[in-house]
Amino acid sequence: MSMRVSKAGLLTSIQDLGRRGFQQHGVIVSGAMDSYSLRIANLLVGNNEKEAGLEVTLMGPTLEIESDCLVAITGGDLTPSVNGKPVPMWKPLFIPKGSTLSFGPCKTGCRSYLSVAGGFAIDEVLNSKSTYLRGEIGGYKGRALQTDDVLPLSVPAASKPAFLSNELINGVYTSSWSVNYKEFVHFTKKPAVRVMNGSQFDLFTAESKSHFMKEPFKVSNQSDRMGYRMAGPSLQLQEKKELLSEAVSQGSVQVPPDGNPIILLADRQTTGGYPKIAQVITADLPLLAQIKPGESIYFSHISLHEAEKIYLEKEQLLQELKIAINLASTK
Amino acid sequence: MNQTVTKASAVISPLGDSALVITFGDSIQYDTHKQIKTCKDSIELNPFPGFVECVPAFTNLTIFYNPLEVVAAGRKKQKKEFVSPFEVVCSIVQSKLENEQTEKELDHRTVSIPVCYGGEYGPDLEYVARHHNLTTEEVISIHSEGEYLAYMIGFAPGFPFLGGLSERIATPRRPSPRTSIPAGSVGIAGMQTGVYPISTPGGWQLIGQTPIKLFLPEQNPPSLLQAGDIVKFEPISKEEYQEMQAKEGGK
């Protein structure tokens, strides 16, 4: 059971929901940037939502499918196709052995997720299959995929599930249904990213605080999985202050002395010493993951309780989606 | 801000919607470290439902939790009304803080780290010596006589922030950071000293190098040093370095 990489693409890596429990040892969390899309891709192929999938960035890879497999592609629309014919996203696809799965131009978002029934047969490092690119651990040999890599797959029943059509459509067997992902992933221009005040919000000047909440910020080209560097009005502290290093989390917006905020993301360092003006709410982190360099966002302020409500509502919706997929898959 | 002051005069504040920070002080103090360590041990020994992990720092302890699991654990009693996961974790932390005994002394593990000082392994040793009007031998003996407390691990996997450096060799960072520092390098930055576990860019003054690995991804815990450890540096010769490195590499 395997798939072979015949073209690597820009940046494709194996990611799950992250390497948790080792931050006190300085080990970064990593994991899927758009966790909702990965979780839904896993649910669509009958995996545990924590299973690892491929995170595909902007220019996708070409994969030779060397054994029959059930997959699902979610997240940004990087126009996936099988043997040159477009295939749908957000639903299970059964791809016969010998097919070629490839990605084309990026239509929406910038990260796609590919899950395979049974998952990738790679060893966990510190309880996770996620690739930590800078530390060269986890995933496939601790690195992004390269041409001629052969990805081993775990061995689920590779026969075609009964709920899929009996007709090959564009080279795949698929379901008559797909999931409504719009509650989880949005693709809009200049989206509003909801934030809470950061631990050092009060140290910034009144003008900086007001600019931060009103003006657009552009995601610079120096952005990556570690963090998005933002360009906009310069943010300044009321007075220069040296802070001691402390833990940061995914979505922490820290401001170095140059005044340009950085949003810390999946591959962030575990600790930082720059003042944090804001904290992106957990439910909006997948939204950020789908913003391309060069695009702009706005920040909008909400309270802790609102953030918690939104988080819990989304988790409730995901539970309902899980039940709906199970029902649809047993028909 | 949603801040809560506890009886133990610690301040609890949110770090987003899935973590909170308990602040015990505002400067690097042994007593603060003791409170942080005691609180961390108490939570880790008896974790609450939804607890993910915690990260100690110089003045505070950050606790990461899964809000869904925190709420689910309390659901049976509370039914459907909105329950704030932050408030639930806050009250758990408060009761732990009230029941803690910080008077008792901490047990510190002492870890000895062999270091080959100077030469190709410590390109800034001579600079540090000149900066303080000392000989390189004096710098080595001051650095290796000291006992250092690991206040926190961060920045890179296994990187210890060590306090307790003698003012006699405290040296500012380099004006421009090196683009790549070899793994094992022992450096000085102001009143801190530390060891780079993996090769990264960095601006510390490098005085030596250890053949010992500080980041061990195939082991649990993956970091040789933990917050609360006492570190001692033991000078070794170039030959000893090379012999030990050959052994480490063969592990």
GROMACS .gro file of N, CA, C and O in nm, chain A residues 19-27 29 125-126 132 135 137 196-199 202 244-249 252 269-271 276 279 281-283 304-305 307-309 311-312 315, chain B residues 1-2 15-18 28 40 44 53-60 62 64 66-68 71 82 84-87 152-158 215 217 219-223 226:
model
  344
   19ARG      N    1   0.218   1.805   1.798
   19ARG     CA    2   0.299   1.732   1.894
   19ARG      C    3   0.280   1.799   2.029
   19ARG      O    4   0.348   1.895   2.062
   20ARG      N    5   0.184   1.751   2.107
   20ARG     CA    6   0.152   1.820   2.233
   20ARG      C    7   0.214   1.750   2.352
   20ARG      O    8   0.232   1.630   2.351
   21GLY      N    9   0.246   1.828   2.452
   21GLY     CA   10   0.296   1.769   2.576
   21GLY      C   11   0.445   1.788   2.595
   21GLY      O   12   0.499   1.748   2.697
   22PHE      N   13   0.513   1.848   2.499
   22PHE     CA   14   0.659   1.861   2.510
   22PHE      C   15   0.707   2.005   2.500
   22PHE      O   16   0.825   2.031   2.481
   23GLN      N   17   0.614   2.099   2.512
   23GLN     CA   18   0.654   2.241   2.501
   23GLN      C   19   0.747   2.282   2.615
   23GLN      O   20   0.833   2.367   2.597
   24GLN      N   21   0.730   2.220   2.733
   24GLN     CA   22   0.820   2.256   2.845
   24GLN      C   23   0.962   2.210   2.818
   24GLN      O   24   1.054   2.250   2.888
   25HIS      N   25   0.981   2.125   2.716
   25HIS     CA   26   1.115   2.084   2.677
   25HIS      C   27   1.162   2.161   2.553
   25HIS      O   28   1.262   2.125   2.491
   26GLY      N   29   1.085   2.262   2.515
   26GLY     CA   30   1.123   2.344   2.401
   26GLY      C   31   1.082   2.285   2.267
   26GLY      O   32   1.117   2.339   2.162
   27VAL      N   33   1.007   2.175   2.269
   27VAL     CA   34   0.969   2.111   2.143
   27VAL      C   35   0.842   2.176   2.088
   27VAL      O   36   0.740   2.179   2.156
   29VAL      N   37   0.506   2.265   1.861
   29VAL     CA   38   0.386   2.182   1.846
   29VAL      C   39   0.367   2.134   1.701
   29VAL      O   40   0.334   2.019   1.677
  125VAL      N   41   0.695   1.041   1.627
  125VAL     CA   42   0.806   1.090   1.707
  125VAL      C   43   0.743   1.175   1.817
  125VAL      O   44   0.668   1.267   1.787
  126LEU      N   45   0.768   1.141   1.942
  126LEU     CA   46   0.707   1.212   2.054
  126LEU      C   47   0.555   1.223   2.035
  126LEU      O   48   0.497   1.332   2.035
  132TYR      N   49   0.820   1.849   1.179
  132TYR     CA   50   0.876   1.974   1.230
  132TYR      C   51   0.994   2.004   1.138
  132TYR      O   52   1.101   1.946   1.153
  135GLY      N   53   1.336   2.139   1.285
  135GLY     CA   54   1.400   2.042   1.374
  135GLY      C   55   1.428   1.909   1.305
  135GLY      O   56   1.491   1.822   1.364
  137ILE      N   57   1.239   1.655   1.241
  137ILE     CA   58   1.186   1.534   1.305
  137ILE      C   59   1.041   1.513   1.262
  137ILE      O   60   0.973   1.605   1.216
  196MET      N   61  -0.861   3.848   2.083
  196MET     CA   62  -0.877   3.899   2.219
  196MET      C   63  -0.757   3.986   2.248
  196MET      O   64  -0.656   3.976   2.178
  197ASN      N   65  -0.765   4.068   2.352
  197ASN     CA   66  -0.648   4.147   2.390
  197ASN      C   67  -0.534   4.054   2.432
  197ASN      O   68  -0.557   3.954   2.499
  198GLY      N   69  -0.413   4.090   2.392
  198GLY     CA   70  -0.296   4.011   2.433
  198GLY      C   71  -0.251   4.049   2.572
  198GLY      O   72  -0.296   4.150   2.628
  199SER      N   73  -0.157   3.971   2.627
  199SER     CA   74  -0.112   3.993   2.765
  199SER      C   75  -0.054   4.133   2.786
  199SER      O   76  -0.060   4.187   2.896
  202ASP      N   77  -0.206   4.656   2.704
  202ASP     CA   78  -0.208   4.788   2.769
  202ASP      C   79  -0.075   4.863   2.760
  202ASP      O   80  -0.070   4.981   2.791
  244LEU      N   81   1.074   3.947   2.995
  244LEU     CA   82   1.136   3.814   3.011
  244LEU      C   83   1.061   3.716   2.921
  244LEU      O   84   0.941   3.730   2.899
  245SER      N   85   1.135   3.617   2.870
  245SER     CA   86   1.071   3.517   2.785
  245SER      C   87   0.963   3.441   2.862
  245SER      O   88   0.978   3.413   2.980
  246GLU      N   89   0.856   3.409   2.792
  246GLU     CA   90   0.749   3.328   2.850
  246GLU      C   91   0.681   3.251   2.738
  246GLU      O   92   0.708   3.275   2.620
  247ALA      N   93   0.592   3.158   2.774
  247ALA     CA   94   0.527   3.075   2.674
  247ALA      C   95   0.441   3.160   2.580
  247ALA      O   96   0.383   3.260   2.621
  248VAL      N   97   0.435   3.121   2.455
  248VAL     CA   98   0.344   3.181   2.358
  248VAL      C   99   0.252   3.070   2.309
  248VAL      O  100   0.275   2.953   2.338
  249SER      N  101   0.145   3.107   2.235
  249SER     CA  102   0.061   3.000   2.183
  249SER      C  103   0.025   3.031   2.038
  249SER      O  104   0.055   3.140   1.988
  252SER      N  105  -0.082   3.388   1.895
  252SER     CA  106  -0.027   3.505   1.967
  252SER      C  107   0.024   3.606   1.864
  252SER      O  108   0.096   3.569   1.771
  269GLN      N  109   0.802   2.901   1.787
  269GLN     CA  110   0.884   2.864   1.902
  269GLN      C  111   0.794   2.852   2.025
  269GLN      O  112   0.690   2.916   2.029
  270THR      N  113   0.839   2.777   2.123
  270THR     CA  114   0.754   2.759   2.241
  270THR      C  115   0.748   2.882   2.330
  270THR      O  116   0.652   2.901   2.403
  271THR      N  117   0.854   2.964   2.327
  271THR     CA  118   0.858   3.082   2.414
  271THR      C  119   0.900   3.205   2.334
  271THR      O  120   0.964   3.193   2.229
  276LYS      N  121   0.295   4.098   2.344
  276LYS     CA  122   0.183   4.044   2.266
  276LYS      C  123   0.067   4.143   2.272
  276LYS      O  124   0.013   4.169   2.377
  279GLN      N  125  -0.436   3.815   2.065
  279GLN     CA  126  -0.436   3.670   2.054
  279GLN      C  127  -0.552   3.631   1.963
  279GLN      O  128  -0.667   3.660   1.995
  281ILE      N  129  -0.839   3.414   1.813
  281ILE     CA  130  -0.918   3.309   1.878
  281ILE      C  131  -0.894   3.176   1.804
  281ILE      O  132  -0.868   3.173   1.683
  282THR      N  133  -0.902   3.067   1.879
  282THR     CA  134  -0.871   2.935   1.823
  282THR      C  135  -0.956   2.906   1.699
  282THR      O  136  -0.905   2.852   1.600
  283ALA      N  137  -1.084   2.942   1.703
  283ALA     CA  138  -1.174   2.909   1.592
  283ALA      C  139  -1.137   2.982   1.462
  283ALA      O  140  -1.178   2.939   1.354
  304LEU      N  141  -1.326   3.725   2.582
  304LEU     CA  142  -1.291   3.585   2.608
  304LEU      C  143  -1.415   3.495   2.602
  304LEU      O  144  -1.412   3.389   2.540
  305HIS      N  145  -1.525   3.540   2.664
  305HIS     CA  146  -1.644   3.455   2.666
  305HIS      C  147  -1.701   3.433   2.527
  305HIS      O  148  -1.744   3.323   2.492
  307ALA      N  149  -1.524   3.432   2.253
  307ALA     CA  150  -1.430   3.340   2.187
  307ALA      C  151  -1.458   3.197   2.230
  307ALA      O  152  -1.458   3.105   2.148
  308GLU      N  153  -1.483   3.179   2.358
  308GLU     CA  154  -1.509   3.044   2.409
  308GLU      C  155  -1.639   2.988   2.351
  308GLU      O  156  -1.646   2.871   2.314
  309LYS      N  157  -1.742   3.075   2.342
  309LYS     CA  158  -1.871   3.030   2.286
  309LYS      C  159  -1.852   2.986   2.140
  309LYS      O  160  -1.904   2.882   2.099
  311TYR      N  161  -1.583   2.884   1.992
  311TYR     CA  162  -1.507   2.757   1.990
  311TYR      C  163  -1.599   2.639   2.017
  311TYR      O  164  -1.599   2.540   1.944
  312LEU      N  165  -1.678   2.649   2.123
  312LEU     CA  166  -1.762   2.536   2.163
  312LEU      C  167  -1.871   2.509   2.060
  312LEU      O  168  -1.905   2.394   2.032
  315GLU      N  169  -1.716   2.319   1.773
  315GLU     CA  170  -1.693   2.179   1.810
  315GLU      C  171  -1.824   2.100   1.807
  315GLU      O  172  -1.826   1.984   1.768
  332MET      N  173  -0.942   4.323   3.134
  332MET     CA  174  -0.890   4.186   3.120
  332MET      C  175  -0.953   4.097   3.226
  332MET      O  176  -0.987   4.138   3.334
  333ASN      N  177  -0.965   3.969   3.192
  333ASN     CA  178  -1.023   3.870   3.283
  333ASN      C  179  -0.916   3.820   3.378
  333ASN      O  180  -0.869   3.708   3.368
  346LEU      N  181  -0.448   3.333   2.812
  346LEU     CA  182  -0.363   3.345   2.693
  346LEU      C  183  -0.448   3.285   2.581
  346LEU      O  184  -0.442   3.166   2.555
  347GLY      N  185  -0.533   3.370   2.523
  347GLY     CA  186  -0.630   3.319   2.427
  347GLY      C  187  -0.739   3.239   2.496
  347GLY      O  188  -0.760   3.254   2.617
  348ASP      N  189  -0.809   3.153   2.419
  348ASP     CA  190  -0.924   3.081   2.474
  348ASP      C  191  -0.891   2.937   2.511
  348ASP      O  192  -0.978   2.860   2.543
  349SER      N  193  -0.761   2.900   2.503
  349SER     CA  194  -0.725   2.761   2.532
  349SER      C  195  -0.604   2.750   2.626
  349SER      O  196  -0.546   2.643   2.637
  359ILE      N  197   1.350   3.778   3.796
  359ILE     CA  198   1.407   3.644   3.812
  359ILE      C  199   1.450   3.624   3.956
  359ILE      O  200   1.547   3.683   4.002
  371LYS      N  201   0.350   2.368   3.917
  371LYS     CA  202   0.360   2.279   3.800
  371LYS      C  203   0.353   2.133   3.843
  371LYS      O  204   0.279   2.054   3.786
  375GLU      N  205   0.073   1.860   3.733
  375GLU     CA  206   0.111   1.744   3.652
  375GLU      C  207   0.087   1.612   3.724
  375GLU      O  208   0.056   1.511   3.661
  384GLU      N  209  -0.092   2.055   2.873
  384GLU     CA  210   0.048   2.062   2.915
  384GLU      C  211   0.072   2.197   2.980
  384GLU      O  212  -0.010   2.288   2.969
  385CYS      N  213   0.185   2.211   3.048
  385CYS     CA  214   0.217   2.342   3.101
  385CYS      C  215   0.363   2.377   3.074
  385CYS      O  216   0.446   2.289   3.053
  386VAL      N  217   0.390   2.506   3.068
  386VAL     CA  218   0.523   2.555   3.032
  386VAL      C  219   0.570   2.656   3.137
  386VAL      O  220   0.513   2.765   3.149
  387PRO      N  221   0.672   2.622   3.217
  387PRO     CA  222   0.723   2.717   3.314
  387PRO      C  223   0.814   2.820   3.248
  387PRO      O  224   0.884   2.788   3.151
  388ALA      N  225   0.811   2.941   3.299
  388ALA     CA  226   0.903   3.046   3.253
  388ALA      C  227   0.961   3.114   3.376
  388ALA      O  228   0.943   3.066   3.488
  389PHE      N  229   1.034   3.225   3.356
  389PHE     CA  230   1.101   3.291   3.469
  389PHE      C  231   1.003   3.335   3.578
  389PHE      O  232   1.029   3.318   3.696
  390THR      N  233   0.892   3.396   3.537
  390THR     CA  234   0.802   3.454   3.638
  390THR      C  235   0.663   3.393   3.635
  390THR      O  236   0.578   3.432   3.715
  391ASN      N  237   0.636   3.304   3.541
  391ASN     CA  238   0.500   3.252   3.532
  391ASN      C  239   0.495   3.109   3.480
  391ASN      O  240   0.595   3.053   3.435
  393THR      N  241   0.246   2.876   3.226
  393THR     CA  242   0.135   2.876   3.130
  393THR      C  243   0.075   2.736   3.125
  393THR      O  244   0.148   2.637   3.117
  395PHE      N  245  -0.187   2.497   2.922
  395PHE     CA  246  -0.267   2.475   2.801
  395PHE      C  247  -0.374   2.371   2.832
  395PHE      O  248  -0.346   2.271   2.898
  397ASN      N  249  -0.773   2.184   2.684
  397ASN     CA  250  -0.869   2.166   2.576
  397ASN      C  251  -1.006   2.211   2.627
  397ASN      O  252  -1.066   2.144   2.712
  398PRO      N  253  -1.057   2.327   2.581
  398PRO     CA  254  -1.179   2.383   2.637
  398PRO      C  255  -1.298   2.287   2.629
  398PRO      O  256  -1.380   2.281   2.722
  399LEU      N  257  -1.305   2.210   2.522
  399LEU     CA  258  -1.417   2.117   2.506
  399LEU      C  259  -1.416   2.011   2.617
  399LEU      O  260  -1.520   1.983   2.677
  402VAL      N  261  -1.508   2.159   2.961
  402VAL     CA  262  -1.652   2.179   2.977
  402VAL      C  263  -1.725   2.045   2.988
  402VAL      O  264  -1.813   2.028   3.071
  413PHE      N  265  -2.412   2.807   2.937
  413PHE     CA  266  -2.274   2.831   2.897
  413PHE      C  267  -2.182   2.826   3.018
  413PHE      O  268  -2.205   2.891   3.119
  415SER      N  269  -1.782   2.881   3.115
  415SER     CA  270  -1.656   2.931   3.061
  415SER      C  271  -1.542   2.836   3.100
  415SER      O  272  -1.513   2.820   3.219
  416PRO      N  273  -1.478   2.774   3.001
  416PRO     CA  274  -1.367   2.684   3.034
  416PRO      C  275  -1.257   2.756   3.113
  416PRO      O  276  -1.199   2.699   3.206
  417PHE      N  277  -1.232   2.883   3.081
  417PHE     CA  278  -1.131   2.961   3.154
  417PHE      C  279  -1.165   2.966   3.302
  417PHE      O  280  -1.081   2.942   3.388
  418GLU      N  281  -1.293   2.994   3.331
  418GLU     CA  282  -1.333   3.005   3.471
  418GLU      C  283  -1.323   2.872   3.545
  418GLU      O  284  -1.286   2.867   3.662
  483MET      N  285   1.406   2.779   3.273
  483MET     CA  286   1.308   2.736   3.173
  483MET      C  287   1.382   2.678   3.053
  483MET      O  288   1.501   2.701   3.034
  484ILE      N  289   1.307   2.599   2.974
  484ILE     CA  290   1.359   2.545   2.849
  484ILE      C  291   1.273   2.605   2.739
  484ILE      O  292   1.151   2.599   2.744
  485GLY      N  293   1.335   2.664   2.637
  485GLY     CA  294   1.255   2.725   2.531
  485GLY      C  295   1.345   2.776   2.421
  485GLY      O  296   1.464   2.745   2.421
  486PHE      N  297   1.290   2.854   2.330
  486PHE     CA  298   1.361   2.910   2.214
  486PHE      C  299   1.387   2.800   2.111
  486PHE      O  300   1.350   2.813   1.996
  487ALA      N  301   1.454   2.692   2.151
  487ALA     CA  302   1.476   2.578   2.062
  487ALA      C  303   1.459   2.452   2.147
  487ALA      O  304   1.467   2.459   2.270
  488PRO      N  305   1.435   2.336   2.084
  488PRO     CA  306   1.416   2.215   2.164
  488PRO      C  307   1.536   2.189   2.254
  488PRO      O  308   1.650   2.182   2.208
  489GLY      N  309   1.513   2.181   2.384
  489GLY     CA  310   1.618   2.149   2.480
  489GLY      C  311   1.706   2.265   2.521
  489GLY      O  312   1.800   2.248   2.599
  546PHE      N  313   1.926   1.767   2.305
  546PHE     CA  314   1.794   1.738   2.250
  546PHE      C  315   1.795   1.596   2.197
  546PHE      O  316   1.878   1.561   2.113
  548PRO      N  317   1.533   1.356   2.046
  548PRO     CA  318   1.394   1.337   2.001
  548PRO      C  319   1.342   1.195   2.018
  548PRO      O  320   1.222   1.174   2.024
  550GLN      N  321   1.389   1.012   2.277
  550GLN     CA  322   1.367   0.980   2.418
  550GLN      C  323   1.256   1.064   2.478
  550GLN      O  324   1.221   1.169   2.427
  551ASN      N  325   1.201   1.015   2.589
  551ASN     CA  326   1.097   1.089   2.659
  551ASN      C  327   1.137   1.098   2.807
  551ASN      O  328   1.143   0.998   2.874
  552PRO      N  329   1.164   1.216   2.862
  552PRO     CA  330   1.156   1.348   2.797
  552PRO      C  331   1.269   1.369   2.694
  552PRO      O  332   1.377   1.312   2.710
  553PRO      N  333   1.238   1.448   2.592
  553PRO     CA  334   1.335   1.467   2.483
  553PRO      C  335   1.444   1.569   2.514
  553PRO      O  336   1.533   1.590   2.431
  554SER      N  337   1.437   1.634   2.631
  554SER     CA  338   1.535   1.735   2.665
  554SER      C  339   1.620   1.682   2.781
  554SER      O  340   1.567   1.634   2.881
  557GLN      N  341   1.581   1.987   3.245
  557GLN     CA  342   1.444   2.029   3.276
  557GLN      C  343   1.453   2.155   3.362
  557GLN      O  344   1.552   2.173   3.433
   0.00000   0.00000   0.00000
